[in-house]
Tab-separated table of C-alpha atoms and ligand atoms in Angstrom:
chain	number	residue	atom	x	y	z
A	1296	MET	CA	140.542	152.871	166.778
A	1297	SER	CA	142.851	150.052	165.469
A	1298	ALA	CA	144.016	149.592	162.034
A	1299	THR	CA	141.336	146.756	161.532
A	1300	GLU	CA	138.639	148.765	163.010
A	1301	THR	CA	139.582	151.696	160.845
A	1302	THR	CA	139.563	149.581	157.613
A	1303	LYS	CA	136.272	148.236	158.682
A	1304	GLN	CA	134.824	151.888	159.363
A	1305	ASN	CA	136.146	152.960	155.763
A	1306	GLN	CA	134.630	149.827	154.070
A	1307	ASN	CA	131.384	150.628	155.843
A	1308	ASN	CA	131.514	154.336	154.864
A	1309	ASN	CA	132.335	153.087	151.183
A	1310	ALA	CA	129.372	150.928	151.021
A	1311	GLN	CA	127.083	153.554	152.422
A	1312	ASN	CA	128.646	156.220	149.973
A	1313	ASN	CA	127.992	153.612	147.001
A	1314	LYS	CA	124.484	153.181	148.183
A	1315	ALA	CA	123.980	157.038	148.722
A	1316	ALA	CA	125.231	157.628	145.028
A	1317	LYS	CA	122.779	155.259	143.522
A	1318	PRO	CA	119.170	156.231	143.047
A	1319	LYS	CA	116.380	154.833	145.079
A	1320	ILE	CA	114.243	152.394	142.995
A	1321	ALA	CA	110.600	151.471	143.198
A	1322	PHE	CA	109.952	148.052	141.654
A	1323	ILE	CA	106.240	146.823	141.039
A	1324	GLY	CA	105.605	143.352	139.707
A	1325	LEU	CA	107.476	140.586	141.556
A	1326	GLY	CA	106.514	137.586	139.342
A	1327	ASN	CA	108.738	134.966	137.552
A	1328	MET	CA	110.791	137.707	136.103
A	1329	GLY	CA	110.583	140.654	138.536
A	1330	THR	CA	111.538	138.773	141.516
A	1331	PRO	CA	115.071	137.758	140.272
A	1332	MET	CA	115.524	141.126	138.547
A	1333	ALA	CA	114.842	142.932	141.792
A	1334	GLU	CA	117.120	140.496	143.622
A	1335	ASN	CA	120.072	141.288	141.373
A	1336	LEU	CA	119.466	145.159	141.902
A	1337	LEU	CA	119.627	144.581	145.576
A	1338	LYS	CA	122.995	142.630	145.186
A	1339	ALA	CA	124.227	145.512	143.389
A	1340	GLY	CA	123.872	147.723	146.122
A	1341	TYR	CA	120.431	149.613	145.148
A	1342	SER	CA	118.002	150.658	147.689
A	1343	LEU	CA	114.411	148.995	146.592
A	1344	CYS	CA	111.020	149.523	147.851
A	1345	VAL	CA	108.860	146.696	146.203
A	1346	TYR	CA	104.965	146.188	145.497
A	1347	ASP	CA	102.874	143.262	144.108
A	1348	LEU	CA	99.588	142.286	144.415
A	1349	SER	CA	100.773	138.838	145.845
A	1350	ALA	CA	101.874	138.899	149.422
A	1351	PRO	CA	104.065	136.066	149.296
A	1352	ALA	CA	105.898	137.795	146.336
A	1353	ILE	CA	106.537	140.778	148.668
A	1354	ALA	CA	107.418	138.690	151.731
A	1355	HIS	CA	109.988	136.852	149.580
A	1356	LEU	CA	111.707	140.213	148.620
A	1357	GLN	CA	111.574	141.587	152.001
A	1358	GLN	CA	113.698	138.602	153.056
A	1359	SER	CA	115.984	139.297	150.245
A	1360	GLY	CA	116.589	142.784	151.721
A	1361	ALA	CA	114.022	144.971	150.045
A	1362	THR	CA	111.746	147.594	151.876
A	1363	VAL	CA	108.054	146.713	150.958
A	1364	ALA	CA	104.947	148.837	150.473
A	1365	ASP	CA	101.127	148.171	150.110
A	1366	SER	CA	100.599	150.352	146.976
A	1367	PRO	CA	102.500	151.302	143.999
A	1368	LYS	CA	102.476	155.007	145.187
A	1369	ALA	CA	103.662	154.163	148.745
A	1370	ALA	CA	106.537	152.216	146.930
A	1371	ALA	CA	107.487	155.150	144.811
A	1372	ALA	CA	107.137	157.749	147.477
A	1373	ASP	CA	110.944	158.232	147.921
A	1374	ALA	CA	112.254	156.851	144.596
A	1375	GLN	CA	113.921	158.694	141.780
A	1376	VAL	CA	113.360	155.563	139.441
A	1377	VAL	CA	110.448	153.229	139.309
A	1378	ILE	CA	110.690	150.014	137.237
A	1379	SER	CA	107.829	147.733	136.434
A	1380	MET	CA	107.436	144.222	135.439
A	1381	LEU	CA	103.668	143.446	134.867
A	1382	PRO	CA	101.747	140.872	132.802
A	1383	ALA	CA	100.342	142.909	129.947
A	1384	GLY	CA	99.128	146.394	128.813
A	1385	GLU	CA	96.025	146.519	131.032
A	1386	HIS	CA	98.115	145.995	134.277
A	1387	VAL	CA	100.728	148.853	133.123
A	1388	HIS	CA	97.813	151.060	132.071
A	1389	SER	CA	96.100	150.465	135.811
A	1390	VAL	CA	99.416	151.081	137.733
A	1391	TYR	CA	100.458	154.272	135.971
A	1392	LEU	CA	97.202	155.970	134.572
A	1393	GLY	CA	94.263	154.197	136.201
A	1394	ASP	CA	92.297	155.465	138.977
A	1395	ASN	CA	94.695	156.486	141.654
A	1396	GLY	CA	97.331	155.785	139.012
A	1397	LEU	CA	101.067	156.438	139.912
A	1398	LEU	CA	102.079	158.785	137.049
A	1399	SER	CA	100.336	161.864	138.499
A	1400	ASP	CA	102.111	161.588	141.963
A	1401	LEU	CA	105.481	161.390	140.752
A	1402	PRO	CA	107.878	164.167	140.975
A	1403	LYS	CA	109.081	165.803	137.705
A	1404	GLY	CA	112.564	164.203	136.613
A	1405	THR	CA	111.555	160.658	137.885
A	1406	LEU	CA	112.859	158.084	135.406
A	1407	VAL	CA	110.001	155.160	134.529
A	1408	ILE	CA	111.249	151.892	133.113
A	1409	ASP	CA	108.538	149.641	132.129
A	1410	CYS	CA	110.010	146.193	131.397
A	1411	SER	CA	106.606	144.418	130.609
A	1412	THR	CA	105.964	143.071	127.156
A	1413	ILE	CA	102.966	145.386	125.929
A	1414	ALA	CA	101.687	146.837	122.887
A	1415	ALA	CA	103.772	149.599	121.302
A	1416	ALA	CA	100.814	151.871	121.357
A	1417	ASP	CA	100.108	151.195	124.999
A	1418	ALA	CA	103.703	152.235	125.853
A	1419	ARG	CA	103.437	155.261	123.781
A	1420	ALA	CA	100.246	156.329	125.614
A	1421	VAL	CA	102.131	155.919	128.945
A	1422	ALA	CA	105.188	157.880	127.541
A	1423	ASP	CA	103.026	160.764	126.374
A	1424	ALA	CA	101.160	161.095	129.684
A	1425	ALA	CA	104.468	160.974	131.486
A	1426	ILE	CA	106.176	163.503	129.262
A	1427	GLU	CA	103.204	166.008	129.871
A	1428	LEU	CA	104.143	165.594	133.603
A	1429	GLY	CA	107.722	166.251	133.225
A	1430	ILE	CA	108.672	162.495	133.767
A	1431	GLU	CA	110.933	160.247	131.666
A	1432	PHE	CA	109.623	157.012	130.409
A	1433	LEU	CA	111.247	154.081	128.771
A	1434	ASP	CA	109.725	150.978	127.443
A	1435	ALA	CA	112.412	148.348	128.015
A	1436	PRO	CA	110.942	144.904	127.526
A	1437	VAL	CA	113.269	141.942	127.992
A	1438	SER	CA	114.564	138.683	126.316
A	1439	GLY	CA	116.282	135.841	127.841
A	1440	GLY	CA	113.666	134.162	130.102
A	1441	THR	CA	113.872	133.492	133.801
A	1442	GLY	CA	117.409	131.862	133.459
A	1443	GLY	CA	118.427	135.145	132.204
A	1444	ALA	CA	116.639	136.870	134.844
A	1445	ILE	CA	118.360	134.981	137.588
A	1446	ALA	CA	121.821	135.131	136.028
A	1447	GLY	CA	121.555	138.848	135.266
A	1448	SER	CA	122.143	138.315	131.732
A	1449	LEU	CA	119.048	139.755	130.105
A	1450	THR	CA	118.726	141.378	126.544
A	1451	PHE	CA	117.041	144.885	127.209
A	1452	ILE	CA	115.402	146.351	124.320
A	1453	VAL	CA	114.832	150.006	125.130
A	1454	GLY	CA	112.571	152.769	123.431
A	1455	GLY	CA	112.814	156.324	124.530
A	1456	SER	CA	114.955	159.251	124.427
A	1457	ALA	CA	118.742	159.121	124.335
A	1458	GLU	CA	118.991	161.132	127.680
A	1459	ALA	CA	116.687	158.719	129.607
A	1460	PHE	CA	118.593	155.632	128.122
A	1461	ALA	CA	121.875	156.915	129.171
A	1462	ARG	CA	120.428	157.517	132.653
A	1463	ALA	CA	118.879	153.949	132.729
A	1464	GLU	CA	121.885	151.988	131.273
A	1465	PRO	CA	123.955	151.622	134.523
A	1466	ILE	CA	120.801	150.217	136.377
A	1467	LEU	CA	119.804	147.800	133.515
A	1468	ALA	CA	123.394	146.711	133.327
A	1469	THR	CA	123.005	145.062	136.863
A	1470	MET	CA	120.146	142.778	135.606
A	1471	GLY	CA	121.278	142.300	131.699
A	1472	LYS	CA	124.285	141.824	129.606
A	1473	ASN	CA	122.949	143.370	126.295
A	1474	ILE	CA	121.354	146.725	126.353
A	1475	PHE	CA	120.060	147.845	123.059
A	1476	HIS	CA	118.526	151.610	122.230
A	1477	ALA	CA	115.823	150.412	119.761
A	1478	GLY	CA	114.663	154.035	118.976
A	1479	GLU	CA	112.041	156.203	120.267
A	1480	HIS	CA	109.087	155.233	122.584
A	1481	GLY	CA	107.389	152.234	121.572
A	1482	ALA	CA	110.351	150.992	119.408
A	1483	GLY	CA	111.462	148.393	122.253
A	1484	GLN	CA	108.025	146.824	122.187
A	1485	VAL	CA	108.079	146.621	118.390
A	1486	ALA	CA	111.554	144.910	118.358
A	1487	LYS	CA	110.467	142.717	121.210
A	1488	ILE	CA	107.212	141.319	119.592
A	1489	CYS	CA	109.290	140.546	116.274
A	1490	ASN	CA	111.769	138.614	118.587
A	1491	ASN	CA	108.881	136.850	120.226
A	1492	MET	CA	106.842	136.072	117.206
A	1493	LEU	CA	110.049	134.180	115.914
A	1494	LEU	CA	110.358	132.375	119.449
A	1495	GLY	CA	106.847	131.287	119.206
A	1496	ILE	CA	107.366	129.978	115.842
A	1497	LEU	CA	110.870	128.165	116.773
A	1498	MET	CA	109.150	126.730	119.869
A	1499	ALA	CA	106.322	125.249	118.115
A	1500	GLY	CA	108.535	123.970	115.248
A	1501	THR	CA	111.150	122.442	117.556
A	1502	ALA	CA	108.418	120.563	119.421
A	1503	GLU	CA	106.950	119.376	116.260
A	1504	ALA	CA	110.370	118.126	114.934
A	1505	ILE	CA	111.089	116.216	118.228
A	1506	ASN	CA	107.510	114.805	118.261
A	1507	LEU	CA	108.283	113.417	114.667
A	1508	GLY	CA	111.541	111.852	115.636
A	1509	VAL	CA	110.313	110.334	118.945
A	1510	LYS	CA	107.166	108.803	117.186
A	1511	ASN	CA	109.722	107.429	114.509
A	1512	GLY	CA	111.646	105.488	117.158
A	1513	LEU	CA	114.302	108.205	118.162
A	1514	ASP	CA	115.573	109.133	121.772
A	1515	PRO	CA	114.677	112.846	122.201
A	1516	LYS	CA	117.859	113.705	123.739
A	1517	VAL	CA	119.779	111.987	120.753
A	1518	LEU	CA	117.703	113.780	118.218
A	1519	SER	CA	118.150	117.075	120.139
A	1520	ASP	CA	121.859	116.786	120.413
A	1521	ILE	CA	121.932	116.142	116.411
A	1522	MET	CA	119.818	118.900	115.605
A	1523	LEU	CA	121.842	121.138	118.012
A	1524	GLN	CA	124.962	120.553	115.733
A	1525	SER	CA	122.863	120.754	112.536
A	1526	SER	CA	121.113	123.464	110.752
A	1527	GLY	CA	118.049	123.015	112.790
A	1528	ARG	CA	119.896	124.575	115.758
A	1529	ASN	CA	118.205	127.431	117.726
A	1530	TRP	CA	117.536	128.973	121.110
A	1531	THR	CA	115.014	126.545	122.108
A	1532	LEU	CA	117.546	123.635	121.431
A	1533	GLU	CA	120.313	125.293	123.048
A	1534	VAL	CA	118.886	126.342	126.423
A	1535	TYR	CA	115.093	125.539	126.522
A	1536	ASN	CA	114.387	122.169	125.048
A	1537	PRO	CA	110.690	121.282	125.250
A	1538	TYR	CA	110.900	117.611	125.929
A	1539	PRO	CA	111.282	116.654	129.556
A	1540	GLN	CA	114.482	115.210	130.755
A	1541	VAL	CA	116.454	116.331	127.815
A	1542	MET	CA	117.947	119.258	129.706
A	1543	ASN	CA	118.079	120.033	133.439
A	1544	SER	CA	116.778	123.023	134.899
A	1545	VAL	CA	114.370	123.962	132.303
A	1546	PRO	CA	110.583	124.096	132.756
A	1547	SER	CA	109.919	120.894	130.532
A	1548	SER	CA	112.034	118.976	133.181
A	1549	ASN	CA	109.965	120.327	136.103
A	1550	ARG	CA	106.284	119.540	134.782
A	1551	TYR	CA	106.333	122.801	132.708
A	1552	GLN	CA	106.075	124.912	136.009
A	1553	GLY	CA	107.549	128.347	136.290
A	1554	GLY	CA	109.368	130.028	133.096
A	1555	PHE	CA	107.400	131.873	130.445
A	1556	MET	CA	103.563	130.950	130.696
A	1557	THR	CA	101.718	129.921	127.593
A	1558	LYS	CA	99.029	132.666	128.274
A	1559	LEU	CA	101.964	135.498	127.978
A	1560	MET	CA	103.237	133.674	124.774
A	1561	ARG	CA	99.733	133.782	123.317
A	1562	LYS	CA	99.486	137.565	124.458
A	1563	ASP	CA	102.683	138.444	122.608
A	1564	LEU	CA	101.752	136.442	119.361
A	1565	ASN	CA	98.499	138.339	119.597
A	1566	LEU	CA	100.311	141.592	119.830
A	1567	ALA	CA	102.377	140.630	116.884
A	1568	MET	CA	99.185	139.843	114.821
A	1569	GLN	CA	97.606	143.046	115.703
A	1570	THR	CA	100.867	144.980	114.565
A	1571	ALA	CA	100.936	143.048	111.304
A	1572	GLU	CA	97.299	143.578	110.752
A	1573	LYS	CA	97.509	147.396	111.445
A	1574	THR	CA	100.577	147.891	109.116
A	1575	LYS	CA	99.305	145.476	106.582
A	1576	VAL	CA	102.272	143.068	106.866
A	1577	ASP	CA	102.097	139.303	105.963
A	1578	THR	CA	103.149	136.921	108.811
A	1579	PRO	CA	101.898	133.396	107.818
A	1580	MET	CA	104.257	131.637	110.112
A	1581	GLY	CA	103.347	133.946	112.976
A	1582	ALA	CA	99.662	133.374	112.314
A	1583	LYS	CA	100.132	129.807	112.561
A	1584	ALA	CA	102.142	129.880	115.738
A	1585	ALA	CA	99.361	132.445	117.226
A	1586	GLU	CA	96.592	129.863	116.240
A	1587	LEU	CA	98.598	126.901	118.061
A	1588	TYR	CA	99.086	129.044	121.131
A	1589	GLU	CA	95.652	130.284	121.157
A	1590	ALA	CA	94.373	126.563	121.222
A	1591	HIS	CA	96.909	125.294	123.738
A	1592	THR	CA	96.195	128.450	126.221
A	1593	LEU	CA	92.804	126.836	126.645
A	1594	GLU	CA	94.022	124.087	128.674
A	1595	TYR	CA	97.624	125.006	129.534
A	1596	GLY	CA	97.535	128.779	130.022
A	1597	ASP	CA	99.422	128.569	133.213
A	1598	LYS	CA	102.173	126.195	132.145
A	1599	ASP	CA	105.386	127.265	130.576
A	1600	PHE	CA	105.346	127.841	126.755
A	1601	SER	CA	107.354	124.883	125.944
A	1602	SER	CA	104.363	122.726	127.061
A	1603	ILE	CA	103.412	123.239	123.310
A	1604	MET	CA	105.234	119.958	123.212
A	1605	ALA	CA	102.029	118.416	124.886
A	1606	PHE	CA	100.065	119.459	121.930
A	1607	HIS	CA	101.420	116.244	119.934
A	1608	ASP	CA	102.012	114.006	123.214
A	1609	SER	CA	100.261	114.567	126.298
A	1610	SER	CA	102.271	112.075	128.227
A	1611	VAL	CA	104.961	114.500	128.382
A	1612	LEU	CA	103.002	116.289	131.133
A	1613	SER	CA	103.704	113.454	133.649
A	1614	LYS	CA	107.444	112.702	132.503
B	419	NAD	P1	104.167	136.775	136.104
B	419	NAD	O1	102.845	136.561	135.738
B	419	NAD	O2	104.870	135.884	136.676
B	419	NAD	O3	104.366	138.137	136.924
B	419	NAD	C1	103.605	139.317	137.049
B	419	NAD	C2	103.477	139.917	138.398
B	419	NAD	O4	102.782	141.075	138.343
B	419	NAD	C3	102.590	139.133	139.499
B	419	NAD	O5	103.444	138.789	140.562
B	419	NAD	C4	101.426	139.802	139.676
B	419	NAD	O6	100.851	139.511	140.923
B	419	NAD	C5	101.930	141.099	139.312
B	419	NAD	N1	100.759	142.146	139.262
B	419	NAD	C6	99.966	141.982	138.255
B	419	NAD	N2	99.220	143.309	138.252
B	419	NAD	C7	99.804	144.027	139.237
B	419	NAD	C8	99.375	145.370	139.776
B	419	NAD	N3	98.255	146.108	139.224
B	419	NAD	N4	100.246	145.849	140.641
B	419	NAD	C9	101.249	145.122	141.012
B	419	NAD	N5	101.781	143.816	140.588
B	419	NAD	C10	100.862	143.359	139.740
B	419	NAD	O7	104.853	137.251	134.818
B	419	NAD	P2	106.410	137.243	134.350
B	419	NAD	O8	106.622	135.780	133.690
B	419	NAD	O9	107.155	137.804	135.451
B	419	NAD	O10	106.295	138.290	133.034
B	419	NAD	C11	106.254	139.515	133.361
B	419	NAD	C12	106.224	140.279	131.855
B	419	NAD	O11	107.479	140.051	131.239
B	419	NAD	C13	105.305	139.821	130.972
B	419	NAD	O12	104.948	141.050	130.149
B	419	NAD	C14	105.951	139.063	130.098
B	419	NAD	O13	105.433	138.880	128.740
B	419	NAD	C15	107.311	139.349	130.137
B	419	NAD	N6	108.446	138.400	129.797
B	419	NAD	C16	108.378	137.206	130.475
B	419	NAD	C17	109.414	136.153	130.254
B	419	NAD	C18	109.372	135.046	131.064
B	419	NAD	O14	110.210	134.057	130.632
B	419	NAD	N7	108.600	134.602	131.979
B	419	NAD	C19	110.421	136.506	129.512
B	419	NAD	C20	110.429	137.853	128.729
B	419	NAD	C21	109.469	138.748	129.084
């Protein structure tokens, strides 16, 4: 064998050893967030078997190098780790605990990481059932949007045991930059809904401020630049401006397609309101944002949540 062949052989062996050392992962839920997250795991050398209800989503991941399955159980058959990224609590419940639910089929010691945003109580219910079966469970909702999912710079907000967190950390680090251990089971979800309540308030407020400026003769880009360097600065102005064509590569400049759907923001605001009500905490600004997103969802549920801009000026939908 020549020196070049030997080097190539060594490189192949290294790549194979590298893959062999990594746990096999089942990834369930390949939507706006799940697809780029799964692709980052593939790029980092993990073996992935994926499942979604949507055939095109599965086909896309197959092209990216994943093995595909026709059910959550088939996806998890050979996996040491299961990751899910589903819309809401009912989907998480049905995948893990429903008829034919996945949990009862997993071998002891499997690590389940649910990245969906769901009620803390729902996360605790799945965690309790998992613990009974000797399975480790983490709630690990994310922040950072589809941009963060594509760039691998998400923030993970994790609830669960320190041991399970330590096991999950290197996997999460391939999809995110900041990985927080918020506390025990459910703590990740509580932190996440606090954050998203604030995000809903900030997005609704930013859209309202830009509308006030535009209706008084200001250019939305000039106003946004001013607020960005003033005390109104916030994440939506920095990376997710709700007014069309102020920023490139954000949903508002693409007719509010993709991104984080209005109906998902409404779900998160409702989760925050339910938590506030249960624990008797006052959240008047959150309540107002929840009311606005409730009304907005009736017509624009599938559009990105920055389309709350259209609440003030429907012409933005065609700009
Ligand atoms: P999405 O609707 O784009 O994707 C969800 C995917 O889950 C879809 O592909 C759907 O087909 C699949 N699915 C639904 N039920 C299923 C089942 N039983 N089995 C297998 N697949 C199933 O949603 P998304 O934007 O990717 O969000 C996912 C979660 O992440 C939500 O909880 C959301 O609140 C949260 N989140 C989203 C963003 C964002 O910017 N989009 C940011 C942070 C957190």
